[in-house]
XYZ file of N, CA and C in Angstrom:
450
model
N 6.202 30.465 1.410
C 6.111 29.365 0.434
C 7.488 29.299 -0.260
N 7.920 28.013 -0.405
C 9.051 27.705 -1.124
C 8.799 26.799 -2.340
N 9.350 27.092 -3.436
C 9.151 26.216 -4.637
C 10.505 26.034 -5.268
N 10.790 24.733 -5.543
C 11.918 24.412 -6.338
C 11.358 24.128 -7.751
N 11.705 24.908 -8.666
C 11.215 24.782 -10.091
C 12.348 24.201 -10.936
N 11.985 23.111 -11.557
C 12.982 22.471 -12.499
C 12.326 22.497 -13.891
N 13.119 23.106 -14.800
C 12.735 23.038 -16.181
C 13.032 21.670 -16.668
N 12.032 20.922 -17.176
C 12.149 19.563 -17.552
C 11.763 19.250 -18.966
N 12.344 18.235 -19.548
C 11.873 17.696 -20.804
C 10.685 16.715 -20.564
N 10.760 16.082 -19.344
C 9.648 15.225 -18.950
C 9.848 14.996 -17.480
N 8.686 14.607 -16.781
C 8.747 14.301 -15.347
C 7.503 13.454 -15.035
N 7.612 12.646 -13.949
C 6.534 11.821 -13.504
C 6.557 11.628 -12.052
N 5.427 11.260 -11.519
C 5.403 10.962 -10.094
C 4.498 9.680 -9.897
N 5.028 8.847 -9.006
C 4.360 7.604 -8.740
C 4.113 7.382 -7.199
N 3.047 6.695 -6.928
C 2.689 6.306 -5.480
C 2.472 4.837 -5.508
N 3.084 4.109 -4.549
C 2.878 2.646 -4.465
C 3.094 1.974 -5.822
N 4.056 2.409 -6.592
C 4.429 1.765 -7.825
C 3.439 2.140 -8.963
N 2.515 3.001 -8.721
C 1.619 3.360 -9.767
C 1.807 4.829 -10.153
N 2.023 5.063 -11.475
C 2.226 6.441 -11.911
C 0.914 7.204 -11.771
N 0.952 8.353 -11.193
C -0.263 9.169 -11.022
C -0.230 10.449 -11.669
N 0.990 10.850 -12.238
C 1.151 12.032 -13.019
C 2.312 11.995 -13.906
N 2.207 12.575 -15.087
C 3.323 12.653 -16.066
C 3.160 13.867 -16.919
N 4.250 14.551 -17.201
C 4.247 15.683 -18.114
C 5.369 15.556 -19.093
N 5.217 16.315 -20.196
C 6.331 16.542 -21.045
C 7.055 17.820 -20.760
N 7.490 18.487 -21.778
C 8.245 19.774 -21.633
C 7.441 20.719 -20.693
N 8.142 21.287 -19.691
C 7.503 22.204 -18.784
C 8.255 22.320 -17.456
N 7.504 22.415 -16.347
C 8.073 22.648 -15.017
C 7.642 21.525 -14.073
N 8.633 21.025 -13.383
C 8.384 20.159 -12.156
C 8.467 21.170 -10.999
N 7.414 21.220 -10.239
C 7.376 22.208 -9.098
C 7.296 21.428 -7.799
N 8.288 21.567 -7.015
C 8.314 20.945 -5.620
C 7.873 22.105 -4.676
N 6.697 21.974 -4.056
C 6.101 23.043 -3.320
C 6.093 22.781 -1.868
N 6.680 23.728 -1.117
C 6.646 23.655 0.355
C 5.848 24.838 0.865
N 4.979 24.554 1.900
C 3.994 25.545 2.433
C 4.393 25.765 3.930
N 4.416 27.002 4.375
C 4.564 27.404 5.792
C 3.257 27.872 6.322
N 3.183 27.996 7.619
C 2.016 28.550 8.246
C 1.773 29.965 7.941
N 2.706 30.686 7.437
C 2.535 32.083 7.026
C 1.893 32.306 5.701
N 1.809 31.268 4.941
C 1.324 31.289 3.580
C -0.215 31.356 3.486
N -0.685 31.981 2.389
C -2.186 32.072 2.208
C -2.408 32.036 0.753
N -3.647 32.140 0.303
C -4.025 32.170 -1.100
C -3.416 33.269 -1.912
N -3.261 34.488 -1.286
C -2.697 35.610 -1.922
C -1.244 35.343 -2.280
N -0.531 34.754 -1.430
C 0.883 34.374 -1.686
C 0.922 33.248 -2.811
N 0.048 32.348 -2.688
C 0.015 31.264 -3.729
C -0.314 31.845 -5.075
N -1.232 32.835 -5.248
C -1.553 33.460 -6.454
C -0.339 34.187 -7.000
N 0.284 34.921 -6.183
C 1.501 35.659 -6.645
C 2.598 34.683 -7.085
N 2.745 33.594 -6.368
C 3.765 32.613 -6.755
C 3.413 31.970 -8.044
N 2.106 31.636 -8.285
C 1.707 30.994 -9.546
C 1.881 31.954 -10.723
N 1.550 33.207 -10.469
C 1.745 34.259 -11.581
C 3.219 34.388 -11.901
N 4.088 34.429 -10.908
C 5.515 34.581 -11.123
C 6.045 33.306 -11.965
N 5.637 32.142 -11.567
C 6.103 30.953 -12.203
C 5.644 30.914 -13.651
N 4.376 31.262 -13.892
C 3.929 31.181 -15.280
C 4.537 32.262 -16.213
N 4.938 33.294 -15.590
C 5.568 34.412 -16.376
C 7.091 34.304 -16.493
N 7.751 33.398 -15.779
C 9.191 33.309 -15.881
C 9.574 32.952 -17.351
N 10.523 33.717 -17.789
C 11.009 33.509 -19.157
C 12.309 32.703 -19.151
N 12.177 31.415 -19.041
C 13.417 30.538 -18.845
C 13.550 29.401 -19.925
N 12.696 29.600 -20.971
C 12.874 28.656 -22.074
C 13.584 29.355 -23.198
N 14.347 28.628 -23.967
C 15.154 29.251 -24.995
C 14.352 29.591 -26.234
N 14.598 30.781 -26.766
C 14.009 31.242 -28.053
C 14.863 30.719 -29.217
N 14.551 31.137 -30.431
C 15.257 30.700 -31.587
C 16.721 31.093 -31.643
N 17.089 32.025 -30.822
C 18.562 32.481 -30.691
C 19.211 31.853 -29.547
N 18.617 30.858 -28.815
C 19.277 30.309 -27.725
C 19.254 31.070 -26.375
N 18.437 32.174 -26.425
C 18.385 33.025 -25.243
C 17.159 32.584 -24.414
N 17.310 32.597 -23.049
C 16.162 32.229 -22.225
C 15.192 33.436 -22.173
N 14.208 33.349 -23.080
C 13.371 34.547 -23.312
C 11.918 34.148 -23.433
N 11.591 32.858 -23.331
C 10.276 32.386 -23.551
C 9.588 31.834 -22.208
N 8.340 32.133 -22.030
C 7.607 31.645 -20.820
C 6.933 30.273 -21.062
N 6.384 29.771 -20.061
C 5.676 28.445 -20.135
C 4.652 28.457 -21.219
N 3.887 29.454 -21.306
C 2.773 29.578 -22.267
C 3.410 29.664 -23.720
N 4.488 30.356 -23.876
C 5.213 30.491 -25.196
C 5.586 29.113 -25.717
N 5.848 28.181 -24.928
C 6.339 26.868 -25.390
C 5.312 25.795 -25.185
N 4.044 26.166 -24.887
C 2.994 25.162 -24.620
C 3.454 24.182 -23.485
N 4.087 24.778 -22.511
C 4.600 23.927 -21.361
C 3.563 23.375 -20.576
N 3.949 22.334 -19.782
C 3.080 21.597 -18.873
C 3.703 21.750 -17.488
N 2.792 21.446 -16.418
C 3.275 21.520 -15.070
C 2.919 20.275 -14.262
N 3.902 19.906 -13.496
C 3.685 18.827 -12.459
C 3.971 19.381 -11.103
N 2.932 19.392 -10.257
C 3.039 19.955 -8.911
C 3.159 18.816 -7.856
N 4.217 18.887 -7.004
C 4.433 17.875 -6.028
C 4.633 18.560 -4.760
N 3.958 18.184 -3.666
C 4.077 18.752 -2.303
C 5.341 18.241 -1.773
N 6.068 19.129 -1.000
C 7.344 18.819 -0.467
C 7.629 19.628 0.813
N 7.121 19.175 1.919
C 7.283 19.892 3.169
C 8.754 19.900 3.586
N 9.551 19.081 3.097
C 10.984 19.058 3.502
C 11.772 20.238 3.007
N 11.134 21.052 2.193
C 11.839 22.329 1.848
C 11.978 23.283 3.032
N 11.196 22.920 4.102
C 11.300 23.758 5.315
C 12.102 23.048 6.406
N 13.006 22.181 5.924
C 13.940 21.492 6.919
C 14.911 22.494 7.595
N 15.000 22.451 8.899
C 15.889 23.259 9.604
C 16.964 22.339 10.140
N 18.224 22.524 9.660
C 19.340 21.624 9.986
C 20.365 22.359 10.857
N 19.931 23.368 11.526
C 20.918 24.128 12.376
C 21.467 23.371 13.560
N 20.578 22.588 14.174
C 20.968 21.850 15.392
C 21.078 20.359 15.132
N 22.172 19.729 15.421
C 22.312 18.351 15.313
C 22.254 17.834 13.890
N 22.016 16.580 13.710
C 21.971 15.943 12.375
C 20.634 15.511 11.918
N 19.604 15.660 12.728
C 18.220 15.270 12.398
C 17.435 16.589 12.126
N 17.028 16.770 10.849
C 16.279 18.058 10.529
C 15.012 18.194 11.370
N 14.693 19.445 11.595
C 13.417 19.724 12.261
C 12.539 20.343 11.084
N 11.233 20.029 11.107
C 10.325 20.493 10.144
C 9.294 21.409 10.738
N 9.620 22.060 11.876
C 8.639 22.889 12.584
C 8.231 24.043 11.678
N 9.035 24.437 10.743
C 8.707 25.627 9.822
C 7.685 25.221 8.759
N 7.446 23.977 8.561
C 6.474 23.582 7.530
C 5.044 23.800 8.094
N 4.179 24.089 7.085
C 2.801 24.322 7.509
C 2.106 23.205 8.125
N 1.092 23.453 8.913
C 0.250 22.363 9.457
C -0.345 21.588 8.314
N -0.431 20.224 8.396
C -0.902 19.470 7.272
C -2.244 19.873 6.661
N -3.261 20.177 7.488
C -4.608 20.505 6.983
C -4.442 21.792 6.130
N -3.809 22.872 6.690
C -3.722 24.064 5.953
C -2.850 23.956 4.681
N -1.705 23.168 4.857
C -0.818 23.017 3.734
C -1.471 22.281 2.555
N -2.201 21.286 2.955
C -2.894 20.450 1.853
C -3.926 21.341 1.204
N -4.702 22.150 1.941
C -5.630 23.038 1.322
C -4.999 23.979 0.291
N -3.844 24.583 0.703
C -3.165 25.562 -0.131
C -2.529 24.720 -1.336
N -2.093 23.593 -1.186
C -1.576 22.775 -2.271
C -2.616 22.530 -3.292
N -3.788 22.084 -2.750
C -4.919 21.863 -3.714
C -5.386 23.189 -4.374
N -5.362 24.289 -3.704
C -5.630 25.525 -4.218
C -4.694 25.896 -5.382
N -3.414 25.564 -5.227
C -2.424 25.756 -6.332
C -2.659 24.907 -7.524
N -2.978 23.653 -7.285
C -3.333 22.789 -8.423
C -4.409 23.404 -9.248
N -5.494 23.771 -8.546
C -6.641 24.436 -9.233
C -6.217 25.692 -9.924
N -5.372 26.494 -9.271
C -4.938 27.742 -9.877
C -4.121 27.482 -11.093
N -3.211 26.530 -11.089
C -2.456 26.251 -12.266
C -3.285 25.754 -13.387
N -4.381 24.930 -13.055
C -5.180 24.444 -14.137
C -5.961 25.572 -14.808
N -6.095 26.695 -14.130
C -6.688 27.935 -14.784
C -5.726 28.709 -15.686
N -4.405 28.440 -15.478
C -3.392 29.062 -16.151
C -2.635 28.298 -17.216
N -2.695 26.992 -17.087
C -1.828 26.088 -17.903
C -2.784 24.941 -18.417
N -2.664 24.681 -19.700
C -3.591 23.545 -20.247
C -3.346 22.202 -19.655
N -2.074 21.729 -19.386
C -1.829 20.474 -18.878
C -1.163 20.592 -17.474
N -1.861 20.165 -16.442
C -1.359 20.214 -15.106
C -1.600 18.788 -14.513
N -0.501 18.257 -13.985
C -0.528 16.945 -13.228
C -0.067 17.221 -11.799
N -0.273 16.324 -10.925
C 0.149 16.505 -9.539
C 0.407 15.196 -8.826
N 1.111 15.372 -7.696
C 1.332 14.223 -6.821
C 0.201 14.102 -5.807
N 0.392 13.314 -4.768
C -0.561 13.046 -3.708
C -0.046 13.544 -2.470
N -0.723 14.539 -1.854
C -0.291 15.241 -0.630
C -0.032 14.203 0.438
N 1.113 14.239 1.058
C 1.423 13.371 2.219
C 1.900 11.986 1.865
N 1.829 11.554 0.638
C 2.170 10.204 0.219
C 3.677 10.132 0.086
N 4.134 8.858 0.140
C 5.486 8.578 -0.207
C 5.592 8.505 -1.738
N 6.117 9.499 -2.328
C 6.125 9.595 -3.831
C 7.506 9.367 -4.396
N 7.519 8.769 -5.575
C 8.746 8.649 -6.322
C 8.658 9.506 -7.552
N 9.549 10.513 -7.592
C 9.515 11.465 -8.674
C 10.696 11.262 -9.672
N 10.420 11.156 -10.867
C 11.503 11.060 -11.923
C 11.419 12.224 -12.832
N 12.569 12.556 -13.375
C 12.568 13.742 -14.320
C 13.803 13.688 -15.186
N 13.622 14.343 -16.273
C 14.786 14.683 -17.100
C 14.892 16.223 -17.100
N 15.882 16.724 -16.364
C 16.046 18.135 -16.169
C 16.658 18.688 -17.463
N 15.986 19.775 -17.865
C 16.450 20.399 -19.180
C 17.441 21.590 -18.919
N 18.753 21.303 -19.064
C 19.684 22.396 -18.815
C 20.996 21.798 -18.180
N 20.986 21.449 -16.923
C 19.916 21.563 -15.961
C 19.562 22.979 -15.617
N 18.292 23.184 -15.403
C 17.818 24.537 -15.077
C 16.869 24.412 -13.889
N 17.415 24.833 -12.733
C 16.679 24.735 -11.439
C 16.712 26.124 -10.731
N 15.569 26.505 -10.286
C 15.402 27.859 -9.564
C 14.665 27.574 -8.260
N 15.204 28.189 -7.192
C 14.534 28.181 -5.883
C 13.807 29.483 -5.668
N 12.495 29.362 -5.509
C 11.640 30.618 -5.261
C 11.189 30.591 -3.778
N 11.449 31.689 -3.095
C 10.974 31.790 -1.723
C 10.055 32.982 -1.607
N 8.852 32.865 -1.163
C 7.986 34.036 -1.124
C 8.396 35.148 -0.243
N 9.141 34.769 0.833
C 9.682 35.731 1.755
C 10.675 36.658 1.117
N 11.361 36.113 0.081
C 12.368 36.858 -0.633
C 11.729 37.631 -1.865
N 10.802 36.999 -2.484
C 10.187 37.571 -3.667
C 9.160 38.681 -3.380
N 8.439 38.549 -2.323
C 7.233 39.421 -2.117
C 7.401 40.176 -0.745
N 8.575 40.736 -0.468
C 8.778 41.492 0.770
C 7.945 42.693 0.790
């Protein structure tokens, strides 16, 4: 599983010109799933994300977690995180999870975040989405389960 986490002041996602999700201060999460991923990996990833201390405290140090700042989460599926650009100029997405399995794990993560975070919004799996954000920092972290949970 790969997640691009962006600390945001606000973020929104729209499908067909209609906004379907919006958050204030918190995390925009672009989530890519591979066929190797399962609920255990998703749980570990959600726990890691919720515990990351990347919000500034009163001294300007990144020392506070999502819960410490009453942060919100916007989860957006992004199979293109598994793009393989080694050959030619057209990316291959063979490393991305099969759609049925990936969608089930994406929905599992939405439910899991709702158990951990008071405000959770999300995109629409497989849709052509337009994502807007105000990145806070900018502060962007790439999380890869193969590196985090060896």
